[in-house]
Coordinates of C-alpha atoms and ligand atoms in Angstrom, one line a residue:
M574 CA -9.6 -32.4 -25.5
F575 CA -8.0 -35.6 -26.8
T576 CA -4.6 -34.5 -25.6
E577 CA -5.7 -33.6 -22.2
D578 CA -7.7 -36.8 -21.9
A579 CA -4.7 -38.8 -23.0
M580 CA -2.6 -37.3 -20.3
L581 CA -5.3 -37.8 -17.7
A582 CA -5.6 -41.4 -18.8
D583 CA -1.9 -42.3 -18.5
G584 CA -0.9 -39.9 -15.8
S585 CA 1.6 -38.1 -18.0
S586 CA 2.0 -34.3 -17.9
D587 CA 4.7 -33.8 -20.5
W588 CA 2.5 -32.8 -23.5
G589 CA 1.4 -29.3 -24.3
I590 CA 0.1 -27.6 -27.5
V591 CA 1.4 -24.5 -29.1
G592 CA -1.7 -23.2 -30.9
V593 CA -1.1 -21.1 -34.1
T594 CA -3.7 -19.0 -35.9
Q595 CA -3.4 -18.4 -39.6
R596 CA -5.3 -15.6 -41.4
S597 CA -7.1 -14.1 -38.5
D598 CA -5.3 -13.6 -35.1
T599 CA -8.6 -13.5 -33.1
V600 CA -8.3 -16.9 -31.4
A601 CA -4.6 -16.2 -30.4
R602 CA -5.6 -12.8 -29.0
Q603 CA -8.4 -14.5 -27.0
L604 CA -6.3 -17.3 -25.7
A605 CA -3.1 -15.5 -24.8
P606 CA -4.4 -13.5 -21.8
Q607 CA -6.2 -16.6 -20.5
D608 CA -2.9 -18.7 -20.5
G609 CA -4.4 -20.8 -23.3
L610 CA -7.3 -22.0 -21.2
F611 CA -10.7 -22.3 -22.9
T612 CA -14.1 -23.7 -22.2
V613 CA -15.8 -26.3 -24.3
A614 CA -19.6 -26.0 -24.0
E615 CA -21.3 -29.0 -25.4
R616 CA -24.9 -28.3 -26.6
G617 CA -27.7 -30.8 -27.2
S618 CA -28.9 -34.0 -25.8
G619 CA -26.1 -35.9 -23.9
A620 CA -24.1 -32.8 -23.5
A621 CA -21.3 -33.0 -20.8
P622 CA -21.0 -30.3 -18.2
L623 CA -18.8 -27.3 -19.2
R624 CA -15.2 -28.2 -19.3
V625 CA -12.1 -26.0 -19.2
V626 CA -9.4 -27.5 -21.3
S627 CA -5.7 -26.9 -20.4
S628 CA -3.7 -28.6 -23.1
I629 CA -2.8 -25.3 -24.9
V630 CA 0.3 -23.8 -23.4
E631 CA 1.0 -21.0 -25.9
A632 CA -1.0 -19.3 -28.5
I633 CA 0.7 -17.5 -31.4
S634 CA -0.6 -15.4 -34.3
G635 CA 1.2 -17.0 -37.2
K636 CA 0.5 -14.0 -39.4
D637 CA 2.3 -11.6 -37.0
H638 CA 5.0 -14.0 -35.7
P639 CA 5.8 -16.4 -38.5
E640 CA 9.4 -16.9 -37.3
T641 CA 8.2 -17.9 -33.9
V642 CA 6.0 -20.6 -35.6
V643 CA 9.0 -21.8 -37.5
D644 CA 11.1 -21.9 -34.3
R645 CA 8.4 -23.9 -32.4
I646 CA 8.1 -26.5 -35.3
A647 CA 11.9 -26.7 -35.3
A648 CA 12.2 -27.3 -31.5
A649 CA 13.5 -30.7 -30.5
T650 CA 10.7 -30.8 -27.9
T651 CA 8.1 -30.7 -30.7
H652 CA 7.1 -34.1 -31.9
V653 CA 3.8 -33.6 -33.7
V654 CA 2.3 -30.8 -35.8
T655 CA -1.5 -31.0 -36.4
L656 CA -3.2 -28.9 -39.0
T657 CA -6.8 -27.7 -39.0
I658 CA -6.6 -24.9 -41.6
T659 CA -9.7 -25.7 -43.8
E660 CA -9.6 -26.6 -47.5
K661 CA -8.4 -23.3 -48.7
G662 CA -5.5 -23.1 -46.3
Y663 CA -3.5 -25.7 -48.2
R664 CA -3.1 -23.5 -51.3
I665 CA -3.7 -26.4 -53.8
D666 CA -3.6 -25.6 -57.5
P667 CA -7.0 -27.0 -58.6
H668 CA -5.6 -27.9 -62.0
T669 CA -2.7 -30.0 -60.8
G670 CA -3.8 -31.0 -57.3
S671 CA -0.3 -29.9 -56.1
L672 CA 1.0 -26.8 -54.5
N673 CA -0.1 -23.6 -56.1
T674 CA 3.3 -22.0 -56.7
G675 CA 1.5 -19.2 -58.5
D676 CA 0.0 -18.0 -55.2
P677 CA 1.8 -14.8 -54.2
Q678 CA 2.1 -15.9 -50.6
V679 CA 3.5 -19.3 -51.6
R680 CA 6.0 -17.5 -53.8
G681 CA 7.0 -15.2 -51.0
D682 CA 7.5 -18.1 -48.7
L683 CA 9.6 -19.9 -51.3
A684 CA 11.7 -16.7 -51.8
G685 CA 12.7 -16.8 -48.1
H686 CA 10.4 -14.2 -46.7
P687 CA 9.0 -14.9 -43.2
P688 CA 6.5 -17.6 -44.2
Q689 CA 2.9 -16.7 -44.3
T690 CA 1.3 -19.9 -45.5
A691 CA 0.8 -23.0 -43.4
I692 CA 2.8 -25.2 -45.8
G693 CA 5.5 -22.6 -45.9
Q694 CA 5.8 -22.4 -42.1
L695 CA 5.7 -26.1 -41.8
T696 CA 8.3 -26.8 -44.5
R697 CA 10.6 -24.0 -43.1
G698 CA 10.3 -25.5 -39.6
I699 CA 11.1 -29.0 -41.0
Q700 CA 14.1 -27.5 -42.9
A701 CA 15.4 -26.0 -39.6
R702 CA 14.9 -29.4 -37.9
S703 CA 17.0 -31.1 -40.6
R704 CA 19.8 -28.6 -39.9
T705 CA 19.9 -29.0 -36.2
G706 CA 19.1 -32.7 -35.9
A707 CA 15.9 -32.0 -33.9
G708 CA 14.6 -35.5 -34.6
F709 CA 11.5 -37.2 -35.9
L710 CA 8.3 -35.2 -36.6
T711 CA 4.8 -36.4 -37.4
V712 CA 2.5 -34.0 -39.4
V713 CA -1.2 -34.7 -38.9
S714 CA -3.7 -33.0 -41.2
C715 CA -7.2 -32.9 -39.5
D716 CA -9.0 -31.3 -42.4
N717 CA -11.9 -32.6 -44.5
L718 CA -9.8 -33.7 -47.5
P719 CA -9.5 -37.2 -48.9
G720 CA -6.1 -38.7 -48.1
N721 CA -5.2 -35.6 -46.1
G722 CA -1.9 -37.1 -45.0
E723 CA -0.7 -38.0 -48.4
L724 CA -1.9 -34.6 -49.7
T725 CA 0.0 -32.7 -47.0
E726 CA 3.1 -34.7 -47.7
N727 CA 2.9 -33.9 -51.4
L728 CA 2.5 -30.2 -50.7
V729 CA 5.4 -30.1 -48.3
R730 CA 7.5 -32.0 -50.8
A731 CA 6.4 -29.7 -53.7
F732 CA 7.4 -26.7 -51.5
A733 CA 10.8 -28.3 -50.7
A734 CA 11.4 -29.3 -54.4
A735 CA 10.7 -25.7 -55.5
L736 CA 13.6 -24.4 -53.3
P737 CA 17.0 -23.8 -54.9
G738 CA 18.8 -27.2 -55.5
E739 CA 21.3 -26.9 -52.7
E740 CA 18.4 -26.5 -50.2
A741 CA 15.9 -28.8 -51.9
E742 CA 18.1 -32.0 -52.0
P743 CA 19.1 -32.3 -48.4
L744 CA 15.6 -31.3 -47.2
L745 CA 13.9 -33.9 -49.4
A746 CA 16.3 -36.6 -48.2
W747 CA 15.7 -35.6 -44.6
L748 CA 12.0 -35.8 -45.1
D749 CA 12.4 -39.4 -46.4
G750 CA 13.9 -40.6 -43.1
N751 CA 12.4 -38.4 -40.4
V752 CA 8.9 -37.1 -41.1
T753 CA 5.6 -39.0 -41.5
F754 CA 2.2 -37.8 -42.6
P755 CA -0.6 -40.1 -41.3
S756 CA -4.1 -39.4 -42.6
T757 CA -6.8 -38.7 -40.1
M758 CA -10.6 -38.2 -40.0
V759 CA -11.9 -35.8 -37.4
D760 CA -15.6 -35.3 -36.8
R761 CA -17.3 -32.8 -34.6
M762 CA -19.6 -30.0 -35.6
V763 CA -18.3 -26.7 -34.1
P764 CA -20.3 -23.6 -35.0
A765 CA -18.8 -20.1 -34.8
T766 CA -19.1 -18.9 -31.2
T767 CA -21.6 -16.0 -30.8
G768 CA -21.8 -13.2 -28.3
A769 CA -24.9 -14.9 -26.9
D770 CA -22.9 -18.1 -26.4
L771 CA -20.2 -16.2 -24.5
D772 CA -22.8 -14.6 -22.3
A773 CA -24.6 -17.9 -21.5
I774 CA -21.2 -19.6 -20.7
E775 CA -20.3 -16.7 -18.5
R776 CA -23.5 -17.2 -16.5
E777 CA -22.9 -21.0 -16.2
L778 CA -19.2 -20.7 -15.5
G779 CA -19.1 -17.6 -13.3
L780 CA -16.2 -16.3 -15.4
R781 CA -15.9 -14.5 -18.7
D782 CA -14.2 -16.8 -21.3
E783 CA -13.5 -14.9 -24.5
A784 CA -12.2 -18.1 -26.2
A785 CA -15.0 -20.4 -25.3
V786 CA -16.1 -23.0 -27.9
V787 CA -19.5 -24.5 -28.5
A788 CA -19.7 -28.0 -29.9
E789 CA -22.0 -30.9 -30.4
P790 CA -21.6 -33.8 -27.9
F791 CA -20.4 -36.2 -30.6
M792 CA -16.7 -36.4 -31.4
Q793 CA -14.6 -38.8 -33.3
W794 CA -11.0 -39.0 -34.4
V795 CA -9.7 -41.8 -36.6
I796 CA -5.9 -41.8 -37.1
E797 CA -3.6 -43.8 -39.3
D798 CA -1.0 -45.5 -37.2
N799 CA 2.1 -44.0 -38.9
F800 CA 4.0 -41.9 -36.4
A801 CA 7.6 -41.1 -36.9
G802 CA 8.3 -40.5 -33.2
D803 CA 6.5 -39.8 -29.9
R804 CA 2.9 -38.8 -29.5
P805 CA 0.3 -38.5 -26.8
A806 CA -1.6 -41.7 -25.9
W807 CA -4.6 -40.5 -27.9
E808 CA -6.0 -44.0 -28.1
K809 CA -6.5 -43.8 -24.4
A810 CA -8.7 -40.8 -25.0
G811 CA -11.0 -42.6 -27.4
A812 CA -9.2 -42.0 -30.7
L813 CA -9.4 -44.9 -33.1
F814 CA -6.1 -46.0 -34.7
S815 CA -6.9 -47.6 -38.1
N816 CA -5.2 -48.5 -41.3
D817 CA -8.4 -47.7 -43.2
V818 CA -8.6 -43.9 -42.7
A819 CA -9.2 -43.3 -46.4
A820 CA -12.5 -45.2 -46.2
W821 CA -13.5 -43.3 -43.0
E822 CA -12.6 -40.0 -44.7
A823 CA -14.5 -40.8 -47.9
A824 CA -17.6 -41.9 -45.8
K825 CA -17.5 -38.7 -43.9
L826 CA -17.0 -36.4 -46.9
R827 CA -19.6 -38.0 -49.2
L828 CA -22.2 -38.7 -46.5
L829 CA -21.9 -36.2 -43.7
N830 CA -20.2 -33.2 -45.4
A831 CA -22.2 -33.7 -48.6
S832 CA -25.5 -33.7 -46.8
H833 CA -24.4 -30.8 -44.7
S834 CA -23.7 -28.8 -47.9
L835 CA -27.0 -29.9 -49.5
L836 CA -29.0 -28.7 -46.4
A837 CA -27.0 -25.5 -46.2
Y838 CA -27.7 -24.5 -49.9
L839 CA -31.4 -25.6 -49.6
G840 CA -31.6 -23.4 -46.4
L841 CA -29.9 -20.5 -48.0
A842 CA -32.2 -20.7 -51.1
T843 CA -35.3 -20.6 -48.8
G844 CA -34.2 -18.2 -46.1
M845 CA -33.4 -20.7 -43.3
E846 CA -30.7 -19.6 -40.9
T847 CA -29.6 -22.8 -39.2
I848 CA -28.9 -26.4 -40.3
S849 CA -31.4 -27.6 -37.6
D850 CA -34.2 -25.6 -39.3
T851 CA -33.4 -27.2 -42.6
V852 CA -33.8 -30.8 -41.3
E853 CA -37.1 -29.8 -39.7
E854 CA -38.4 -29.2 -43.2
S855 CA -39.4 -32.8 -44.0
S856 CA -38.9 -32.5 -47.8
F857 CA -35.3 -31.3 -47.2
R858 CA -34.7 -34.3 -44.8
T859 CA -36.1 -36.5 -47.6
A860 CA -33.8 -35.0 -50.2
C861 CA -30.9 -35.6 -47.8
Q862 CA -31.9 -39.2 -47.2
L863 CA -32.3 -39.8 -50.9
M864 CA -28.9 -38.3 -51.7
L865 CA -27.4 -40.6 -49.1
T866 CA -29.0 -43.8 -50.1
E867 CA -29.4 -43.4 -53.9
N868 CA -26.4 -41.3 -54.8
A869 CA -23.7 -41.4 -52.1
L870 CA -23.7 -44.9 -50.4
P871 CA -23.5 -46.8 -53.7
T872 CA -20.2 -45.0 -54.5
I873 CA -18.2 -45.8 -51.4
S874 CA -16.9 -48.8 -49.6
L875 CA -17.4 -48.4 -45.9
P876 CA -14.7 -49.1 -43.4
D877 CA -15.1 -52.1 -41.1
G878 CA -17.1 -51.0 -38.1
L879 CA -19.2 -48.5 -39.9
D880 CA -22.8 -49.4 -40.6
G881 CA -24.1 -47.1 -43.4
A882 CA -27.7 -47.0 -42.4
I883 CA -27.0 -46.3 -38.8
Y884 CA -24.3 -43.7 -39.7
C885 CA -26.8 -41.8 -42.0
D886 CA -29.5 -41.8 -39.3
R887 CA -27.1 -40.5 -36.8
I888 CA -25.9 -37.7 -39.1
L889 CA -29.5 -36.5 -39.5
E890 CA -30.0 -36.6 -35.7
R891 CA -26.9 -34.6 -35.2
F892 CA -27.9 -32.0 -37.8
A893 CA -31.3 -31.7 -36.0
N894 CA -29.6 -30.6 -32.8
P895 CA -31.4 -27.3 -32.2
A896 CA -29.1 -26.1 -29.5
L897 CA -26.1 -25.9 -31.8
G898 CA -27.1 -23.0 -33.9
H899 CA -24.9 -24.1 -36.8
T900 CA -25.6 -21.6 -39.5
T901 CA -26.4 -22.4 -43.2
A902 CA -24.1 -19.4 -44.0
K903 CA -21.1 -21.0 -42.3
V904 CA -21.6 -24.5 -43.8
G905 CA -22.3 -22.9 -47.2
S906 CA -19.2 -20.8 -47.2
D907 CA -16.1 -21.7 -49.3
G908 CA -18.3 -23.7 -51.7
S909 CA -15.7 -23.6 -54.5
Q910 CA -13.3 -25.5 -52.2
K911 CA -15.9 -27.9 -50.8
I912 CA -18.3 -29.1 -53.5
G913 CA -15.6 -30.9 -55.6
L914 CA -14.7 -33.2 -52.7
R915 CA -18.1 -33.6 -51.1
L916 CA -20.4 -33.7 -54.1
L917 CA -18.7 -33.9 -57.5
S918 CA -16.9 -37.1 -56.6
T919 CA -20.4 -38.6 -56.1
V920 CA -21.7 -37.0 -59.2
R921 CA -18.9 -38.4 -61.3
A922 CA -19.1 -41.9 -59.8
N923 CA -22.9 -42.1 -60.6
L924 CA -22.5 -40.8 -64.1
D925 CA -19.7 -43.3 -64.7
A926 CA -22.0 -46.1 -63.5
G927 CA -24.9 -44.9 -65.8
R928 CA -27.0 -43.6 -62.9
E929 CA -28.4 -40.1 -62.5
P930 CA -27.0 -38.2 -59.6
R931 CA -30.3 -36.4 -59.0
W932 CA -29.8 -35.4 -55.4
A933 CA -26.2 -34.5 -55.5
A934 CA -27.0 -32.3 -58.5
L935 CA -29.7 -30.6 -56.3
A936 CA -26.9 -29.6 -53.9
V937 CA -24.7 -28.3 -56.6
A938 CA -27.6 -26.3 -58.2
G939 CA -28.3 -24.9 -54.7
W940 CA -24.7 -23.8 -54.5
M941 CA -25.0 -22.2 -58.0
H942 CA -28.1 -20.4 -56.9
H943 CA -26.4 -19.1 -53.8
V944 CA -23.4 -17.8 -55.7
A945 CA -25.7 -16.1 -58.3
T946 CA -28.1 -14.5 -55.9
A947 CA -26.2 -13.8 -52.6
P948 CA -25.2 -10.1 -52.2
A949 CA -21.5 -10.0 -53.0
Q950 CA -20.5 -9.2 -49.4
E951 CA -22.2 -12.3 -48.2
L952 CA -20.4 -14.6 -50.6
N953 CA -17.7 -16.0 -48.4
D954 CA -15.4 -17.9 -50.8
P955 CA -11.7 -17.5 -51.7
L956 CA -12.7 -17.6 -55.4
V957 CA -15.3 -14.8 -55.0
A958 CA -13.6 -12.6 -57.6
E959 CA -13.5 -15.4 -60.2
L960 CA -17.1 -16.5 -59.5
L961 CA -18.4 -13.0 -59.9
A962 CA -16.4 -12.5 -63.1
V963 CA -18.0 -15.5 -64.9
L964 CA -21.5 -14.7 -63.8
P965 CA -23.7 -13.1 -66.4
A966 CA -25.6 -9.9 -65.8
E967 CA -28.9 -11.6 -66.5
R968 CA -29.1 -14.5 -64.0
S969 CA -31.3 -17.4 -64.6
A970 CA -30.9 -21.2 -64.9
V971 CA -30.0 -21.1 -68.6
T972 CA -27.3 -18.5 -68.1
V973 CA -25.9 -19.3 -64.6
V974 CA -25.5 -23.0 -65.0
P975 CA -23.2 -22.9 -68.1
A976 CA -21.4 -19.9 -66.8
L977 CA -20.4 -21.6 -63.5
L978 CA -19.8 -24.9 -65.2
S979 CA -17.1 -23.1 -67.3
M980 CA -15.0 -22.7 -64.2
R981 CA -12.2 -25.2 -64.7
S982 CA -10.9 -24.7 -61.1
I983 CA -14.2 -26.4 -60.0
F984 CA -15.6 -28.5 -62.9
D985 CA -13.4 -30.5 -65.2
E986 CA -14.1 -30.5 -68.9
E987 CA -15.8 -33.9 -69.0
L988 CA -18.2 -33.1 -66.2
A989 CA -19.0 -29.6 -67.6
A990 CA -19.8 -31.3 -71.0
N991 CA -22.0 -34.0 -69.5
A992 CA -25.6 -33.4 -70.8
T993 CA -27.2 -35.4 -67.9
F994 CA -25.5 -33.3 -65.3
T995 CA -26.3 -30.0 -67.0
R996 CA -29.9 -31.1 -67.4
L997 CA -30.2 -31.9 -63.7
L998 CA -28.6 -28.7 -62.6
T999 CA -30.8 -26.6 -64.9
H1000 CA -33.9 -28.5 -63.7
W1001 CA -33.2 -27.9 -60.0
Y1002 CA -32.0 -24.3 -60.5
R1003 CA -35.2 -23.5 -62.3
I1004 CA -37.3 -25.0 -59.5
I1005 CA -35.5 -23.0 -56.9
E1006 CA -35.6 -19.8 -58.9
T1007 CA -39.2 -19.9 -60.0
H1008 CA -41.1 -21.9 -57.3
G1009 CA -38.9 -21.6 -54.2
L1010 CA -39.8 -23.7 -51.2
N1011 CA -43.1 -24.9 -52.4
G1012 CA -41.7 -26.0 -55.7
L1013 CA -38.9 -27.9 -54.0
R1014 CA -41.3 -29.6 -51.7
K1015 CA -43.4 -30.8 -54.6
E1016 CA -40.5 -31.9 -56.7
I1017 CA -38.7 -33.7 -53.8
N1018 CA -41.8 -35.4 -52.6
N1019 CA -42.5 -36.7 -56.1
G1020 CA -39.1 -38.5 -55.9
Ligands
CS2_1105 C1 -19.1 -28.5 -42.3 C2 -18.0 -29.1 -41.5 O1 -18.7 -26.2 -42.4 C3 -18.7 -27.2 -43.0 O2 -18.4 -27.3 -44.2 O3 -19.7 -29.4 -43.2 O4 -17.2 -28.2 -40.8 C4 -18.6 -30.1 -40.4 O5 -19.3 -29.5 -39.4 C5 -17.5 -30.9 -39.8 O6 -16.7 -31.6 -40.8 C6 -18.1 -32.0 -38.9 O7 -17.1 -32.8 -38.4

């Protein structure tokens, strides 16, 4: 949408997006027969009319055609690569924070097989550019990760450095002079499209669109102004260029995404299907507000132009959008990849300052309860095998909390050994487990 709007705003027509899917080829299969056209259906108050977006010119399944992806990245006509591959797509080693070179797919990509991982495809594409003189490239990570530009650069460099010396050296040198990795913060809630959404859109549009996307009306993109070469005039489409993206990203992760996870796990613990249902429950809304004001806001410095109180009110309004149908299961998925960035950063900062992270601990306890009680097939998480392996047969607060805290890929030693944190987790877990919704209501309302 930003790219199409940018072209409409400055009258250019020379940009087009090659969309690449990663693990699942569904979206590429949906888009290809439609020439990349897809409908965006905004839902909720202030929604714009249906819009068919035309900025995607090609859709490729990266899993099936990795060499084509590398070729497109290598093309001299390519100037920017954006990544929206979710936390787990980066293949980060949780112990080092760098590339997980123990991951079999990363190893295969390094060995020169047709690359399967996003970082492998990207680095191989950049390597091809370096050999053909295809020119400057800017890589823009759009995922919910702090310092996503710097992180992506580190992963690409780690991949390059792990190649044989005669390949590594020229590639690392070429990266220095030709590729930049600005950080960005993207914000728009986009639930998984359902069959009912497609039917409703078909009735409104008069056409069947298999690739239609449902979204909230709000959208925001803050981009660090660090481009190696050309780019669409995204600022003309409403993107904000800023040199303080880290602060925007921290605010989003610790305020919006953290509350989203808190509500998702409270909802999953009490049988609520959508995020909008969870904010209708006034005690959950209160827990969310308390987490924001007492635990999260004191730990971050807000970027210029962001008013904390207004931002937090706005988040709750956005969560309450009943037309969106954003499910607690979707937001609660991949918890092992999300809670560290969204919640544990807040937990640590409070403990360091001698404060109790009561509400952030409630969210983490909710996640633990979800992991310990969800049927295995509903546990959507890349670490599912590891999580199930540490869980005890007998599952209660006193057994589950220490078992999950022992996972070093999620909790560092210091945090796992912190008595205050363990006490808070055990307290909340016990309330969820023994008293359910009524217990939570009582305990939250008591403050
Ligand atoms: C959500 C995010 O699924 C999740 O984990 O918290 O995808 C959230 O909807 C977006 O970050 C909003 O910009």
